[in-house]
PDB file of C-alpha atoms and ligand atoms in Angstrom:
ATOM      1  CA  MET A   1       0.000   0.000   0.000  1.00 91.00           C
ATOM      2  CA  LYS A   2       1.138   3.544  -0.729  1.00 97.00           C
ATOM      3  CA  ASP A   3       1.744   6.157   1.979  1.00 98.00           C
ATOM      4  CA  ILE A   4      -1.551   7.961   2.523  1.00 98.00           C
ATOM      5  CA  LEU A   5       0.153  11.097   3.826  1.00 98.00           C
ATOM      6  CA  LYS A   6       1.516  11.570   0.297  1.00 98.00           C
ATOM      7  CA  ALA A   7      -1.879  11.141  -1.400  1.00 98.00           C
ATOM      8  CA  LYS A   8      -2.970  14.119  -3.502  1.00 98.00           C
ATOM      9  CA  PHE A   9      -6.296  14.368  -1.635  1.00 98.00           C
ATOM     10  CA  MET A  10      -4.475  14.426   1.724  1.00 98.00           C
ATOM     11  CA  ARG A  11      -1.939  17.053   0.656  1.00 98.00           C
ATOM     12  CA  GLU A  12      -4.697  19.246  -0.772  1.00 98.00           C
ATOM     13  CA  MET A  13      -6.810  18.912   2.377  1.00 99.00           C
ATOM     14  CA  CYS A  14      -3.840  19.894   4.578  1.00 99.00           C
ATOM     15  CA  ALA A  15      -2.922  22.852   2.355  1.00 98.00           C
ATOM     16  CA  THR A  16      -6.541  24.048   2.289  1.00 98.00           C
ATOM     17  CA  ALA A  17      -6.903  23.929   6.085  1.00 99.00           C
ATOM     18  CA  SER A  18      -3.609  25.831   6.478  1.00 98.00           C
ATOM     19  CA  ASN A  19      -4.657  28.490   3.970  1.00 98.00           C
ATOM     20  CA  MET A  20      -8.001  28.958   5.696  1.00 98.00           C
ATOM     21  CA  TYR A  21      -6.284  29.224   9.083  1.00 98.00           C
ATOM     22  CA  ARG A  22      -3.758  31.780   7.845  1.00 98.00           C
ATOM     23  CA  LEU A  23      -6.524  33.881   6.309  1.00 98.00           C
ATOM     24  CA  GLY A  24      -8.043  34.126   9.787  1.00 98.00           C
ATOM     25  CA  TRP A  25     -11.208  32.305   8.799  1.00 98.00           C
ATOM     26  CA  ASP A  26     -10.858  29.394  11.222  1.00 98.00           C
ATOM     27  CA  GLU A  27      -9.941  30.432  14.729  1.00 98.00           C
ATOM     28  CA  ARG A  28      -9.569  27.728  17.400  1.00 98.00           C
ATOM     29  CA  ASN A  29     -11.776  24.786  16.331  1.00 98.00           C
ATOM     30  CA  GLY A  30     -13.833  26.924  13.928  1.00 98.00           C
ATOM     31  CA  GLY A  31     -14.640  25.493  10.525  1.00 98.00           C
ATOM     32  CA  ASN A  32     -14.860  22.026   9.056  1.00 98.00           C
ATOM     33  CA  ILE A  33     -14.387  20.321   5.695  1.00 99.00           C
ATOM     34  CA  SER A  34     -15.698  17.086   4.221  1.00 98.00           C
ATOM     35  CA  TYR A  35     -14.321  15.734   0.949  1.00 99.00           C
ATOM     36  CA  MET A  36     -15.942  12.736  -0.744  1.00 98.00           C
ATOM     37  CA  LEU A  37     -13.307  10.352  -2.117  1.00 98.00           C
ATOM     38  CA  GLU A  38     -13.644   7.637  -4.747  1.00 98.00           C
ATOM     39  CA  GLU A  39     -13.301   4.107  -3.346  1.00 98.00           C
ATOM     40  CA  ARG A  40     -10.680   3.234  -5.977  1.00 97.00           C
ATOM     41  CA  GLU A  41      -8.440   6.195  -5.087  1.00 97.00           C
ATOM     42  CA  VAL A  42      -8.615   5.348  -1.355  1.00 98.00           C
ATOM     43  CA  ALA A  43      -7.949   1.641  -2.093  1.00 98.00           C
ATOM     44  CA  GLU A  44      -4.412   2.527  -3.232  1.00 98.00           C
ATOM     45  CA  TYR A  45      -3.678   3.489   0.396  1.00 98.00           C
ATOM     46  CA  LEU A  46      -6.089   1.566   2.638  1.00 98.00           C
ATOM     47  CA  ASP A  47      -8.192  -1.553   2.909  1.00 98.00           C
ATOM     48  CA  THR A  48     -11.584   0.128   2.487  1.00 98.00           C
ATOM     49  CA  GLU A  49     -13.376  -2.842   4.109  1.00 97.00           C
ATOM     50  CA  LYS A  50     -11.356  -2.736   7.325  1.00 98.00           C
ATOM     51  CA  ALA A  51     -12.919  -0.538  10.021  1.00 98.00           C
ATOM     52  CA  LEU A  52     -10.817   0.597  12.992  1.00 98.00           C
ATOM     53  CA  ARG A  53     -13.994   1.455  14.913  1.00 98.00           C
ATOM     54  CA  GLU A  54     -17.629   2.389  14.407  1.00 97.00           C
ATOM     55  CA  ILE A  55     -18.785   5.922  15.302  1.00 97.00           C
ATOM     56  CA  PRO A  56     -22.438   7.032  15.630  1.00 93.00           C
ATOM     57  CA  VAL A  57     -23.491   9.903  13.359  1.00 92.00           C
ATOM     58  CA  MET A  58     -23.948  12.902  15.638  1.00 88.00           C
ATOM     59  CA  GLY A  59     -23.652  16.665  15.888  1.00 88.00           C
ATOM     60  CA  VAL A  60     -22.984  18.451  19.179  1.00 89.00           C
ATOM     61  CA  ASN A  61     -25.588  16.028  20.626  1.00 87.00           C
ATOM     62  CA  SER A  62     -27.189  12.984  19.047  1.00 84.00           C
ATOM     63  CA  VAL A  63     -29.255  13.950  16.011  1.00 82.00           C
ATOM     64  CA  GLU A  64     -31.879  12.581  13.678  1.00 80.00           C
ATOM     65  CA  ALA A  65     -30.322  12.460  10.252  1.00 84.00           C
ATOM     66  CA  ASP A  66     -31.011  10.033   7.436  1.00 87.00           C
ATOM     67  CA  LEU A  67     -27.700   9.566   5.675  1.00 94.00           C
ATOM     68  CA  SER A  68     -28.759   6.347   3.919  1.00 95.00           C
ATOM     69  CA  PRO A  69     -28.411   7.915   0.417  1.00 97.00           C
ATOM     70  CA  LEU A  70     -24.666   8.099   1.170  1.00 98.00           C
ATOM     71  CA  GLU A  71     -24.306   4.498   2.402  1.00 98.00           C
ATOM     72  CA  GLY A  72     -20.879   3.156   1.438  1.00 98.00           C
ATOM     73  CA  ARG A  73     -19.521   6.574   0.408  1.00 98.00           C
ATOM     74  CA  ILE A  74     -16.110   7.547   1.788  1.00 98.00           C
ATOM     75  CA  PHE A  75     -15.232  10.982   3.203  1.00 98.00           C
ATOM     76  CA  LEU A  76     -12.053  12.645   4.358  1.00 99.00           C
ATOM     77  CA  VAL A  77     -13.280  14.912   7.160  1.00 98.00           C
ATOM     78  CA  THR A  78     -11.947  17.260   9.832  1.00 98.00           C
ATOM     79  CA  GLY A  79     -12.403  16.212  13.461  1.00 98.00           C
ATOM     80  CA  THR A  80     -14.644  17.679  16.144  1.00 98.00           C
ATOM     81  CA  GLY A  81     -12.794  20.068  18.457  1.00 98.00           C
ATOM     82  CA  LYS A  82      -9.727  20.003  16.218  1.00 98.00           C
ATOM     83  CA  TYR A  83      -7.921  23.153  15.116  1.00 98.00           C
ATOM     84  CA  PHE A  84      -7.305  23.947  11.429  1.00 98.00           C
ATOM     85  CA  LYS A  85      -3.980  25.369  12.625  1.00 98.00           C
ATOM     86  CA  ASN A  86      -2.831  21.817  13.448  1.00 98.00           C
ATOM     87  CA  VAL A  87      -4.182  19.802  10.515  1.00 98.00           C
ATOM     88  CA  GLU A  88      -1.071  20.025   8.336  1.00 98.00           C
ATOM     89  CA  LYS A  89       1.417  19.093  11.051  1.00 98.00           C
ATOM     90  CA  ASP A  90      -0.633  16.141  12.341  1.00 98.00           C
ATOM     91  CA  PRO A  91      -3.203  14.942   9.809  1.00 98.00           C
ATOM     92  CA  ALA A  92      -3.685  11.498  11.411  1.00 98.00           C
ATOM     93  CA  VAL A  93      -5.029  13.059  14.626  1.00 98.00           C
ATOM     94  CA  ASN A  94      -6.942  15.991  13.168  1.00 98.00           C
ATOM     95  CA  LEU A  95      -8.493  14.268  10.135  1.00 99.00           C
ATOM     96  CA  GLY A  96     -10.287  10.987   9.577  1.00 98.00           C
ATOM     97  CA  ILE A  97     -11.416   8.887   6.634  1.00 98.00           C
ATOM     98  CA  VAL A  98     -14.872   7.441   7.257  1.00 98.00           C
ATOM     99  CA  LYS A  99     -17.240   5.239   5.298  1.00 98.00           C
ATOM    100  CA  ILE A 100     -20.973   5.742   5.802  1.00 98.00           C
ATOM    101  CA  GLY A 101     -22.359   2.546   7.378  1.00 96.00           C
ATOM    102  CA  LYS A 102     -25.491   0.531   6.640  1.00 92.00           C
ATOM    103  CA  GLY A 103     -28.670   2.584   7.034  1.00 92.00           C
ATOM    104  CA  GLY A 104     -26.618   5.761   7.406  1.00 92.00           C
ATOM    105  CA  LYS A 105     -26.771   5.826  11.221  1.00 91.00           C
ATOM    106  CA  SER A 106     -23.058   5.384  11.886  1.00 94.00           C
ATOM    107  CA  VAL A 107     -19.711   5.667  10.137  1.00 97.00           C
ATOM    108  CA  ARG A 108     -16.840   3.197   9.981  1.00 98.00           C
ATOM    109  CA  LEU A 109     -13.460   4.782  10.645  1.00 98.00           C
ATOM    110  CA  LEU A 110     -10.904   3.631   8.041  1.00 98.00           C
ATOM    111  CA  TRP A 111      -8.055   5.929   8.995  1.00 98.00           C
ATOM    112  CA  GLY A 112      -7.144   8.856  11.295  1.00 98.00           C
ATOM    113  CA  PHE A 113      -8.681  10.380  14.462  1.00 98.00           C
ATOM    114  CA  GLU A 114      -5.801   8.602  16.193  1.00 98.00           C
ATOM    115  CA  ASP A 115      -6.478  10.165  19.598  1.00 98.00           C
ATOM    116  CA  GLY A 116      -9.982   8.650  19.715  1.00 98.00           C
ATOM    117  CA  GLY A 117     -11.598  11.591  17.910  1.00 98.00           C
ATOM    118  CA  ARG A 118     -14.620  11.656  15.650  1.00 97.00           C
ATOM    119  CA  PRO A 119     -15.951  13.702  12.722  1.00 98.00           C
ATOM    120  CA  THR A 120     -16.848  17.390  13.043  1.00 98.00           C
ATOM    121  CA  SER A 121     -19.889  18.390  15.103  1.00 96.00           C
ATOM    122  CA  GLU A 122     -21.290  19.688  11.804  1.00 96.00           C
ATOM    123  CA  PHE A 123     -21.132  16.213  10.233  1.00 96.00           C
ATOM    124  CA  PRO A 124     -24.959  15.976   9.881  1.00 94.00           C
ATOM    125  CA  ALA A 125     -25.097  19.383   8.136  1.00 95.00           C
ATOM    126  CA  HIS A 126     -22.217  18.350   5.865  1.00 98.00           C
ATOM    127  CA  MET A 127     -23.727  15.000   4.917  1.00 97.00           C
ATOM    128  CA  MET A 128     -27.221  16.427   4.340  1.00 97.00           C
ATOM    129  CA  SER A 129     -25.602  19.118   2.166  1.00 98.00           C
ATOM    130  CA  HIS A 130     -23.704  16.467   0.174  1.00 98.00           C
ATOM    131  CA  ILE A 131     -26.995  14.629  -0.437  1.00 98.00           C
ATOM    132  CA  ALA A 132     -28.658  17.872  -1.603  1.00 98.00           C
ATOM    133  CA  ARG A 133     -25.778  18.975  -3.849  1.00 98.00           C
ATOM    134  CA  LEU A 134     -25.352  15.522  -5.429  1.00 98.00           C
ATOM    135  CA  LYS A 135     -28.987  15.694  -6.559  1.00 98.00           C
ATOM    136  CA  VAL A 136     -28.328  18.871  -8.531  1.00 98.00           C
ATOM    137  CA  ASP A 137     -24.651  18.223  -9.380  1.00 98.00           C
ATOM    138  CA  PRO A 138     -23.475  14.582  -9.395  1.00 98.00           C
ATOM    139  CA  GLU A 139     -19.873  15.840  -9.523  1.00 98.00           C
ATOM    140  CA  ASN A 140     -20.052  17.683  -6.204  1.00 98.00           C
ATOM    141  CA  ARG A 141     -17.403  16.385  -3.780  1.00 98.00           C
ATOM    142  CA  VAL A 142     -16.691  19.055  -1.165  1.00 99.00           C
ATOM    143  CA  ILE A 143     -18.617  20.805   1.609  1.00 99.00           C
ATOM    144  CA  MET A 144     -16.693  23.476   3.510  1.00 98.00           C
ATOM    145  CA  HIS A 145     -17.690  25.555   6.529  1.00 98.00           C
ATOM    146  CA  SER A 146     -15.738  28.536   7.759  1.00 98.00           C
ATOM    147  CA  HIS A 147     -15.953  31.813   9.746  1.00 98.00           C
ATOM    148  CA  PRO A 148     -14.508  34.402   7.301  1.00 98.00           C
ATOM    149  CA  THR A 149     -14.067  37.718   9.082  1.00 98.00           C
ATOM    150  CA  TYR A 150     -15.537  40.276   6.693  1.00 99.00           C
ATOM    151  CA  THR A 151     -18.434  38.059   5.637  1.00 99.00           C
ATOM    152  CA  LEU A 152     -19.334  37.799   9.319  1.00 98.00           C
ATOM    153  CA  ALA A 153     -18.867  41.528   9.901  1.00 98.00           C
ATOM    154  CA  MET A 154     -21.207  42.225   6.986  1.00 98.00           C
ATOM    155  CA  ASN A 155     -23.878  40.029   8.624  1.00 98.00           C
ATOM    156  CA  PHE A 156     -24.107  42.537  11.468  1.00 98.00           C
ATOM    157  CA  VAL A 157     -24.631  45.657   9.368  1.00 98.00           C
ATOM    158  CA  HIS A 158     -26.328  44.525   6.129  1.00 98.00           C
ATOM    159  CA  GLU A 159     -29.891  43.291   5.570  1.00 98.00           C
ATOM    160  CA  LEU A 160     -29.929  39.505   5.468  1.00 98.00           C
ATOM    161  CA  ASP A 161     -32.395  38.865   2.678  1.00 97.00           C
ATOM    162  CA  GLU A 162     -30.847  36.804  -0.098  1.00 98.00           C
ATOM    163  CA  LYS A 163     -31.497  39.227  -2.935  1.00 98.00           C
ATOM    164  CA  SER A 164     -30.109  42.265  -1.188  1.00 98.00           C
ATOM    165  CA  PHE A 165     -27.112  40.433   0.357  1.00 98.00           C
ATOM    166  CA  THR A 166     -26.197  38.799  -2.962  1.00 99.00           C
ATOM    167  CA  HIS A 167     -26.659  42.029  -4.913  1.00 98.00           C
ATOM    168  CA  THR A 168     -24.309  43.938  -2.629  1.00 98.00           C
ATOM    169  CA  LEU A 169     -21.655  41.217  -3.000  1.00 98.00           C
ATOM    170  CA  TRP A 170     -22.069  41.233  -6.806  1.00 98.00           C
ATOM    171  CA  GLU A 171     -21.518  45.006  -6.770  1.00 98.00           C
ATOM    172  CA  MET A 172     -18.243  44.791  -4.868  1.00 98.00           C
ATOM    173  CA  CYS A 173     -16.023  42.832  -7.305  1.00 97.00           C
ATOM    174  CA  THR A 174     -16.399  42.758 -11.075  1.00 97.00           C
ATOM    175  CA  GLU A 175     -16.237  38.968 -11.336  1.00 96.00           C
ATOM    176  CA  CYS A 176     -18.505  38.062  -8.387  1.00 98.00           C
ATOM    177  CA  ILE A 177     -21.570  37.595 -10.573  1.00 98.00           C
ATOM    178  CA  VAL A 178     -19.657  35.207 -12.822  1.00 98.00           C
ATOM    179  CA  VAL A 179     -18.224  33.216  -9.880  1.00 98.00           C
ATOM    180  CA  PHE A 180     -21.568  32.759  -8.063  1.00 98.00           C
ATOM    181  CA  PRO A 181     -24.317  33.675 -10.553  1.00 98.00           C
ATOM    182  CA  GLU A 182     -26.909  31.685  -8.572  1.00 98.00           C
ATOM    183  CA  GLY A 183     -26.324  34.037  -5.622  1.00 98.00           C
ATOM    184  CA  VAL A 184     -25.857  33.335  -1.942  1.00 98.00           C
ATOM    185  CA  GLY A 185     -28.450  31.695   0.304  1.00 99.00           C
ATOM    186  CA  VAL A 186     -28.888  33.101   3.802  1.00 98.00           C
ATOM    187  CA  LEU A 187     -30.140  31.320   6.924  1.00 98.00           C
ATOM    188  CA  PRO A 188     -31.084  33.266  10.050  1.00 98.00           C
ATOM    189  CA  TRP A 189     -29.044  32.681  13.195  1.00 98.00           C
ATOM    190  CA  MET A 190     -29.721  29.111  14.314  1.00 98.00           C
ATOM    191  CA  LEU A 191     -28.221  26.674  16.807  1.00 97.00           C
ATOM    192  CA  CYS A 192     -25.233  24.994  15.172  1.00 96.00           C
ATOM    193  CA  GLY A 193     -24.379  21.291  15.387  1.00 94.00           C
ATOM    194  CA  THR A 194     -28.061  20.258  15.153  1.00 93.00           C
ATOM    195  CA  SER A 195     -30.023  18.346  12.541  1.00 91.00           C
ATOM    196  CA  GLU A 196     -32.362  21.393  12.190  1.00 95.00           C
ATOM    197  CA  ILE A 197     -29.564  23.606  10.865  1.00 96.00           C
ATOM    198  CA  GLY A 198     -28.338  20.645   8.806  1.00 96.00           C
ATOM    199  CA  ALA A 199     -31.726  20.208   7.126  1.00 96.00           C
ATOM    200  CA  ALA A 200     -32.129  23.970   6.584  1.00 98.00           C
ATOM    201  CA  THR A 201     -28.639  24.202   5.034  1.00 98.00           C
ATOM    202  CA  ALA A 202     -29.335  21.240   2.775  1.00 98.00           C
ATOM    203  CA  ARG A 203     -32.589  22.823   1.535  1.00 98.00           C
ATOM    204  CA  LYS A 204     -30.667  25.975   0.581  1.00 98.00           C
ATOM    205  CA  MET A 205     -27.954  23.846  -1.053  1.00 98.00           C
ATOM    206  CA  GLU A 206     -30.485  22.648  -3.631  1.00 98.00           C
ATOM    207  CA  GLU A 207     -30.425  26.207  -4.980  1.00 98.00           C
ATOM    208  CA  PHE A 208     -27.084  27.708  -3.906  1.00 98.00           C
ATOM    209  CA  ARG A 209     -23.461  26.547  -3.563  1.00 98.00           C
ATOM    210  CA  LEU A 210     -22.974  29.210  -0.890  1.00 99.00           C
ATOM    211  CA  VAL A 211     -25.086  29.505   2.243  1.00 98.00           C
ATOM    212  CA  VAL A 212     -24.468  32.134   4.907  1.00 99.00           C
ATOM    213  CA  TRP A 213     -25.219  31.117   8.477  1.00 98.00           C
ATOM    214  CA  ALA A 214     -26.086  34.553   9.837  1.00 98.00           C
ATOM    215  CA  MET A 215     -23.660  35.829  12.474  1.00 98.00           C
ATOM    216  CA  HIS A 216     -21.810  32.496  12.416  1.00 98.00           C
ATOM    217  CA  GLY A 217     -20.146  31.798   9.088  1.00 98.00           C
ATOM    218  CA  ILE A 218     -20.613  30.347   5.649  1.00 98.00           C
ATOM    219  CA  TYR A 219     -21.046  26.993   3.891  1.00 98.00           C
ATOM    220  CA  GLY A 220     -19.620  26.340   0.444  1.00 98.00           C
ATOM    221  CA  ALA A 221     -20.006  23.393  -1.932  1.00 99.00           C
ATOM    222  CA  GLY A 222     -18.025  22.411  -5.012  1.00 99.00           C
ATOM    223  CA  LYS A 223     -16.465  19.769  -7.229  1.00 98.00           C
ATOM    224  CA  THR A 224     -12.972  20.303  -5.786  1.00 98.00           C
ATOM    225  CA  LEU A 225     -11.354  21.801  -2.706  1.00 98.00           C
ATOM    226  CA  ASP A 226     -10.002  24.617  -4.891  1.00 98.00           C
ATOM    227  CA  GLU A 227     -13.382  25.465  -6.379  1.00 98.00           C
ATOM    228  CA  THR A 228     -15.093  25.496  -2.977  1.00 99.00           C
ATOM    229  CA  PHE A 229     -12.327  27.503  -1.330  1.00 99.00           C
ATOM    230  CA  GLY A 230     -12.431  29.928  -4.267  1.00 98.00           C
ATOM    231  CA  LEU A 231     -16.174  30.493  -3.835  1.00 99.00           C
ATOM    232  CA  ILE A 232     -15.804  31.407  -0.167  1.00 99.00           C
ATOM    233  CA  GLU A 233     -12.673  33.443  -0.925  1.00 98.00           C
ATOM    234  CA  THR A 234     -14.582  35.488  -3.525  1.00 98.00           C
ATOM    235  CA  VAL A 235     -17.489  36.205  -1.157  1.00 99.00           C
ATOM    236  CA  GLU A 236     -15.002  37.162   1.547  1.00 99.00           C
ATOM    237  CA  LYS A 237     -13.135  39.534  -0.786  1.00 98.00           C
ATOM    238  CA  ALA A 238     -16.406  41.223  -1.765  1.00 98.00           C
ATOM    239  CA  ALA A 239     -17.483  41.465   1.886  1.00 99.00           C
ATOM    240  CA  GLN A 240     -14.100  43.006   2.738  1.00 98.00           C
ATOM    241  CA  ILE A 241     -14.539  45.702   0.108  1.00 98.00           C
ATOM    242  CA  TYR A 242     -18.053  46.332   1.373  1.00 98.00           C
ATOM    243  CA  MET A 243     -16.841  46.706   4.960  1.00 98.00           C
ATOM    244  CA  LEU A 244     -14.000  49.013   3.866  1.00 98.00           C
ATOM    245  CA  THR A 245     -16.418  51.306   2.018  1.00 98.00           C
ATOM    246  CA  ALA A 246     -19.865  50.961   3.650  1.00 98.00           C
ATOM    247  CA  HIS A 247     -19.335  53.949   5.955  1.00 98.00           C
ATOM    248  CA  LEU A 248     -17.935  56.204   3.186  1.00 98.00           C
ATOM    249  CA  PRO A 249     -19.899  58.184   0.595  1.00 98.00           C
ATOM    250  CA  ARG A 250     -20.364  55.970  -2.471  1.00 96.00           C
ATOM    251  CA  LYS A 251     -19.263  57.763  -5.656  1.00 98.00           C
ATOM    252  CA  ASN A 252     -19.218  54.851  -8.113  1.00 97.00           C
ATOM    253  CA  THR A 253     -20.708  51.423  -8.530  1.00 96.00           C
ATOM    254  CA  ILE A 254     -20.861  48.441 -10.893  1.00 97.00           C
ATOM    255  CA  LYS A 255     -24.308  48.769 -12.473  1.00 97.00           C
ATOM    256  CA  ASP A 256     -26.762  45.936 -13.130  1.00 98.00           C
ATOM    257  CA  GLU A 257     -26.386  46.543 -16.894  1.00 97.00           C
ATOM    258  CA  ASP A 258     -22.609  46.006 -16.467  1.00 98.00           C
ATOM    259  CA  MET A 259     -23.261  42.742 -14.630  1.00 98.00           C
ATOM    260  CA  LEU A 260     -25.454  41.603 -17.497  1.00 98.00           C
ATOM    261  CA  LYS A 261     -22.617  42.350 -19.951  1.00 98.00           C
ATOM    262  CA  LEU A 262     -20.284  40.181 -17.843  1.00 98.00           C
ATOM    263  CA  LEU A 263     -22.769  37.300 -17.848  1.00 98.00           C
ATOM    264  CA  GLN A 264     -23.058  37.574 -21.623  1.00 98.00           C
ATOM    265  CA  LEU A 265     -19.270  37.758 -22.106  1.00 98.00           C
ATOM    266  CA  PHE A 266     -18.677  34.639 -19.996  1.00 98.00           C
ATOM    267  CA  GLY A 267     -21.716  32.832 -21.436  1.00 98.00           C
ATOM    268  CA  VAL A 268     -23.387  32.407 -18.033  1.00 98.00           C
ATOM    269  CA  LYS A 269     -27.052  31.473 -18.492  1.00 96.00           C
ATOM    270  CA  ASN A 270     -28.136  30.208 -15.047  1.00 96.00           C
ATOM    271  CA  TYR A 271     -28.082  33.348 -12.988  1.00 98.00           C
ATOM    272  CA  ARG A 272     -30.653  34.747 -10.575  1.00 98.00           C
ATOM    273  CA  LYS A 273     -32.434  37.224 -12.844  1.00 97.00           C
ATOM    274  CA  ASP A 274     -34.703  38.201  -9.964  1.00 98.00           C
ATOM    275  CA  PHE A 275     -31.642  39.314  -7.946  1.00 98.00           C
ATOM    276  CA  LEU A 276     -30.898  41.989 -10.597  1.00 98.00           C
ATOM    277  CA  ASP A 277     -32.923  45.149 -11.175  1.00 94.00           C
ATOM    278  CA  LEU A 278     -32.884  45.466 -14.932  1.00 87.00           C
ATOM    279  CA  LYS A 279     -35.002  48.049 -16.708  1.00 75.00           C
TER     280      LYS A 279
HETATM  281  O1  2HA B   1     -16.517  23.007  14.108  1.00 89.31           O
HETATM  282  O2  2HA B   1     -17.352  25.864  13.195  1.00 89.31           O
HETATM  283  O3  2HA B   1     -19.958  25.437  13.496  1.00 89.31           O
HETATM  284  C1  2HA B   1     -16.699  24.222  14.729  1.00 89.31           C
HETATM  285  C2  2HA B   1     -17.686  25.023  14.006  1.00 89.31           C
HETATM  286  C3  2HA B   1     -19.087  24.742  14.312  1.00 89.31           C
HETATM  287 ZN1   ZN B   2     -18.855  27.257  12.645  1.00 89.31          ZN
END
């Protein structure tokens, strides 16, 4: 068997967690990532039938979550209580590879969580989001949760309706509307680590790859770690520009007609027309 610490998926996961930490998005144990792996890629490194232990699916407390649509699927996932700061220097303690068990009520640990750990407290929200995204995009592989600073700051001073929040972000960077043309979903403040927030996030994920958890953070979904990171990074950049300018007199703006020209130039058809105010 090959050395799993050298696997491309492992190196990418470590680099992503380090980047997110250094950007200040994931203080202490904030944030979590789950990355669905193909059985054949994992089989180069591990016996995918050999479980080290069985772990019940839970959030902060036990939860009601039906993960049966993911039965047999394998995820590389960050651990509960673990710090993104430490993932790269000790992946085998801070990360785990789990296979969703029969009926979707527990997971089988194939690798990692070497100090007795278990998947992130947001595991139900992640898995329900995977189920929702896979229905609309069979190539989706990644769910990522983070606490990006300016996105959070914006939650405290901007209206939280999806149209208005998305429109402001689109106005802040020329390419925002091309990067997330479907807009950004917004959930009100809710208790985290529960199946309620998991189900609410998953419902939004049928429509959006980005879901803001008001005054908490953001969820992103994508085909790769890079794509998902890039989505959150783009929202965060736009939110930063908003927060740097919101208190100053606005002299210029990117107009809705300009946004439409961008969509046409990049051939983007599936955008939220109702989030634009076109004459
Ligand atoms: O894992 O970010 O939302 C810590 C969190 C919970
Ligand atoms: Zn969080």
